[in-house]
Amino acid sequence: AQVLEESGGGSVQAGGSLTLSCAASRFTFITNYMGWFRQAPGKPREGVAAIDDDAWTTYADSVKGRFTISKDHGANTLTLTMSSLKPEDTGMYYCASDSRLRSSPLSESAYTNWGQGTQVTVSS
């Protein structure tokens, strides 16, 4: 089974930056499509950004221009570079992957492989 492990979370002040990484145990067809999601306390999990093997990307409107998703096949790593962070970006961030999309790339139901998450806290 695909194993995904996130890292890079932490606490930062508003306006700061963080880079999250997701290490995949094996970068095979199961990672054709990958995405980052986040979940704030008491709120549903929401899609943040997604990427496919052709480097096509899509972003939630709330993070466009501030977040960048990228894949490094050599390092088997998915990255989310976050800048101009806001308190509303606080939450547990998860990476997800699959060999094919089962629904919209920013939809939770599109993916069957998930990591355990890394916490991001942005203070005002």
PDB file of C-alpha atoms in Angstrom:
ATOM      1  CA  ALA A   1       0.000   0.000   0.000  1.00  0.00           C
ATOM      2  CA  GLN A   2       1.041   3.540  -0.624  1.00  0.00           C
ATOM      3  CA  VAL A   3       2.425   5.217   2.479  1.00  0.00           C
ATOM      4  CA  LEU A   4       2.390   8.995   2.668  1.00  0.00           C
ATOM      5  CA  GLU A   5       4.103  10.942   5.436  1.00  0.00           C
ATOM      6  CA  GLU A   6       3.770  14.693   5.874  1.00  0.00           C
ATOM      7  CA  SER A   7       6.290  16.969   7.564  1.00  0.00           C
ATOM      8  CA  GLY A   8       7.135  20.650   7.857  1.00  0.00           C
ATOM      9  CA  GLY A   9       4.202  21.896   9.867  1.00  0.00           C
ATOM     10  CA  GLY A  10       4.635  24.348  12.709  1.00  0.00           C
ATOM     11  CA  SER A  11       3.640  27.680  14.172  1.00  0.00           C
ATOM     12  CA  VAL A  12       4.179  30.941  12.341  1.00  0.00           C
ATOM     13  CA  GLN A  13       2.947  34.491  12.561  1.00  0.00           C
ATOM     14  CA  ALA A  14       0.583  35.941   9.972  1.00  0.00           C
ATOM     15  CA  GLY A  15       2.471  36.983   6.875  1.00  0.00           C
ATOM     16  CA  GLY A  16       5.055  34.251   7.351  1.00  0.00           C
ATOM     17  CA  SER A  17       5.908  31.215   5.250  1.00  0.00           C
ATOM     18  CA  LEU A  18       6.084  27.447   5.655  1.00  0.00           C
ATOM     19  CA  THR A  19       6.921  24.590   3.347  1.00  0.00           C
ATOM     20  CA  LEU A  20       5.197  21.247   3.807  1.00  0.00           C
ATOM     21  CA  SER A  21       6.562  18.002   2.408  1.00  0.00           C
ATOM     22  CA  CYS A  22       4.909  14.667   1.754  1.00  0.00           C
ATOM     23  CA  ALA A  23       7.178  11.670   1.303  1.00  0.00           C
ATOM     24  CA  ALA A  24       5.722   8.776  -0.680  1.00  0.00           C
ATOM     25  CA  SER A  25       6.971   5.265   0.016  1.00  0.00           C
ATOM     26  CA  ARG A  26       6.960   4.517  -3.651  1.00  0.00           C
ATOM     27  CA  PHE A  27       6.396   6.993  -6.443  1.00  0.00           C
ATOM     28  CA  THR A  28       4.517   4.788  -8.874  1.00  0.00           C
ATOM     29  CA  PHE A  29       1.276   5.137 -10.745  1.00  0.00           C
ATOM     30  CA  ILE A  30      -0.466   5.503  -7.387  1.00  0.00           C
ATOM     31  CA  THR A  31       0.848   9.055  -7.272  1.00  0.00           C
ATOM     32  CA  ASN A  32      -0.353  10.095 -10.709  1.00  0.00           C
ATOM     33  CA  TYR A  33      -2.619  12.528  -8.918  1.00  0.00           C
ATOM     34  CA  MET A  34      -1.711  14.137  -5.618  1.00  0.00           C
ATOM     35  CA  GLY A  35      -3.250  16.810  -3.482  1.00  0.00           C
ATOM     36  CA  TRP A  36      -3.031  18.786  -0.274  1.00  0.00           C
ATOM     37  CA  PHE A  37      -6.032  19.140   2.003  1.00  0.00           C
ATOM     38  CA  ARG A  38      -6.567  20.870   5.315  1.00  0.00           C
ATOM     39  CA  GLN A  39      -9.002  20.637   8.174  1.00  0.00           C
ATOM     40  CA  ALA A  40      -9.620  23.280  10.788  1.00  0.00           C
ATOM     41  CA  PRO A  41     -11.236  22.326  14.115  1.00  0.00           C
ATOM     42  CA  GLY A  42     -14.965  21.859  13.706  1.00  0.00           C
ATOM     43  CA  LYS A  43     -14.823  22.219   9.936  1.00  0.00           C
ATOM     44  CA  PRO A  44     -14.847  19.691   7.107  1.00  0.00           C
ATOM     45  CA  ARG A  45     -11.664  18.783   5.273  1.00  0.00           C
ATOM     46  CA  GLU A  46     -11.138  21.042   2.251  1.00  0.00           C
ATOM     47  CA  GLY A  47      -8.971  20.752  -0.829  1.00  0.00           C
ATOM     48  CA  VAL A  48      -6.110  23.240  -1.043  1.00  0.00           C
ATOM     49  CA  ALA A  49      -4.110  22.264  -4.127  1.00  0.00           C
ATOM     50  CA  ALA A  50      -3.676  19.354  -6.513  1.00  0.00           C
ATOM     51  CA  ILE A  51      -1.182  18.268  -9.173  1.00  0.00           C
ATOM     52  CA  ASP A  52      -0.917  15.524 -11.772  1.00  0.00           C
ATOM     53  CA  ASP A  53       2.024  13.861 -13.482  1.00  0.00           C
ATOM     54  CA  ASP A  54       1.946  16.433 -16.279  1.00  0.00           C
ATOM     55  CA  ALA A  55       2.473  19.142 -13.655  1.00  0.00           C
ATOM     56  CA  TRP A  56      -1.048  20.436 -14.190  1.00  0.00           C
ATOM     57  CA  THR A  57      -2.106  22.204 -10.995  1.00  0.00           C
ATOM     58  CA  THR A  58      -5.247  23.608  -9.448  1.00  0.00           C
ATOM     59  CA  TYR A  59      -5.772  25.629  -6.281  1.00  0.00           C
ATOM     60  CA  ALA A  60      -8.575  26.628  -3.976  1.00  0.00           C
ATOM     61  CA  ASP A  61      -9.512  30.279  -4.488  1.00  0.00           C
ATOM     62  CA  SER A  62      -8.528  31.036  -0.889  1.00  0.00           C
ATOM     63  CA  VAL A  63      -4.863  30.137  -1.516  1.00  0.00           C
ATOM     64  CA  LYS A  64      -4.292  31.189  -5.123  1.00  0.00           C
ATOM     65  CA  GLY A  65      -1.212  33.359  -5.463  1.00  0.00           C
ATOM     66  CA  ARG A  66       0.032  32.374  -1.997  1.00  0.00           C
ATOM     67  CA  PHE A  67       0.523  28.581  -2.158  1.00  0.00           C
ATOM     68  CA  THR A  68       2.473  26.512  -4.689  1.00  0.00           C
ATOM     69  CA  ILE A  69       2.236  22.743  -5.100  1.00  0.00           C
ATOM     70  CA  SER A  70       5.030  20.751  -6.743  1.00  0.00           C
ATOM     71  CA  LYS A  71       6.241  17.162  -7.204  1.00  0.00           C
ATOM     72  CA  ASP A  72       9.815  15.898  -7.194  1.00  0.00           C
ATOM     73  CA  HIS A  73       9.816  12.437  -8.736  1.00  0.00           C
ATOM     74  CA  GLY A  74      13.483  11.857  -7.981  1.00  0.00           C
ATOM     75  CA  ALA A  75      12.969  12.484  -4.282  1.00  0.00           C
ATOM     76  CA  ASN A  76       9.482  10.895  -4.210  1.00  0.00           C
ATOM     77  CA  THR A  77       8.219  14.064  -2.565  1.00  0.00           C
ATOM     78  CA  LEU A  78       5.205  16.329  -2.844  1.00  0.00           C
ATOM     79  CA  THR A  79       5.695  19.885  -1.592  1.00  0.00           C
ATOM     80  CA  LEU A  80       3.376  22.733  -0.629  1.00  0.00           C
ATOM     81  CA  THR A  81       5.090  26.097  -0.359  1.00  0.00           C
ATOM     82  CA  MET A  82       2.945  28.524   1.601  1.00  0.00           C
ATOM     83  CA  SER A  83       3.544  32.253   1.877  1.00  0.00           C
ATOM     84  CA  SER A  84       1.625  35.278   3.172  1.00  0.00           C
ATOM     85  CA  LEU A  85       0.001  32.945   5.669  1.00  0.00           C
ATOM     86  CA  LYS A  86      -3.206  34.015   7.377  1.00  0.00           C
ATOM     87  CA  PRO A  87      -4.796  32.843  10.645  1.00  0.00           C
ATOM     88  CA  GLU A  88      -7.528  31.186   8.576  1.00  0.00           C
ATOM     89  CA  ASP A  89      -4.867  28.916   7.044  1.00  0.00           C
ATOM     90  CA  THR A  90      -4.568  27.188  10.426  1.00  0.00           C
ATOM     91  CA  GLY A  91      -5.398  23.505  10.411  1.00  0.00           C
ATOM     92  CA  MET A  92      -4.154  19.971   9.982  1.00  0.00           C
ATOM     93  CA  TYR A  93      -2.699  19.550   6.518  1.00  0.00           C
ATOM     94  CA  TYR A  94      -2.898  16.191   4.747  1.00  0.00           C
ATOM     95  CA  CYS A  95      -1.474  14.913   1.497  1.00  0.00           C
ATOM     96  CA  ALA A  96      -3.379  12.453  -0.649  1.00  0.00           C
ATOM     97  CA  SER A  97      -2.690  10.419  -3.766  1.00  0.00           C
ATOM     98  CA  ASP A  98      -4.271   8.051  -6.243  1.00  0.00           C
ATOM     99  CA  SER A  99      -3.697   6.467  -9.632  1.00  0.00           C
ATOM    100  CA  ARG A 100      -6.801   8.111 -11.050  1.00  0.00           C
ATOM    101  CA  LEU A 101      -9.180  10.807  -9.969  1.00  0.00           C
ATOM    102  CA  ARG A 102     -12.491   9.532  -8.670  1.00  0.00           C
ATOM    103  CA  SER A 103     -13.979  13.028  -8.588  1.00  0.00           C
ATOM    104  CA  SER A 104     -12.845  16.663  -8.687  1.00  0.00           C
ATOM    105  CA  PRO A 105      -9.110  16.991  -7.848  1.00  0.00           C
ATOM    106  CA  LEU A 106      -9.886  19.194  -4.837  1.00  0.00           C
ATOM    107  CA  SER A 107     -12.553  16.817  -3.578  1.00  0.00           C
ATOM    108  CA  GLU A 108     -11.754  14.519  -0.662  1.00  0.00           C
ATOM    109  CA  SER A 109     -13.485  11.638  -2.434  1.00  0.00           C
ATOM    110  CA  ALA A 110     -11.019  11.797  -5.338  1.00  0.00           C
ATOM    111  CA  TYR A 111      -8.270  10.028  -3.373  1.00  0.00           C
ATOM    112  CA  THR A 112      -7.872   6.758  -1.524  1.00  0.00           C
ATOM    113  CA  ASN A 113      -4.348   7.160  -0.089  1.00  0.00           C
ATOM    114  CA  TRP A 114      -3.863   9.600   2.792  1.00  0.00           C
ATOM    115  CA  GLY A 115      -1.119  10.654   5.162  1.00  0.00           C
ATOM    116  CA  GLN A 116      -1.542  11.244   8.895  1.00  0.00           C
ATOM    117  CA  GLY A 117      -1.295  15.022   8.654  1.00  0.00           C
ATOM    118  CA  THR A 118       0.926  17.825   9.920  1.00  0.00           C
ATOM    119  CA  GLN A 119      -0.332  20.778  11.980  1.00  0.00           C
ATOM    120  CA  VAL A 120      -0.038  24.353  10.759  1.00  0.00           C
ATOM    121  CA  THR A 121      -0.846  27.172  13.162  1.00  0.00           C
ATOM    122  CA  VAL A 122      -0.855  30.796  12.046  1.00  0.00           C
ATOM    123  CA  SER A 123      -1.164  33.432  14.755  1.00  0.00           C
ATOM    124  CA  SER A 124      -2.298  36.998  14.224  1.00  0.00           C
TER     125      SER A 124
END
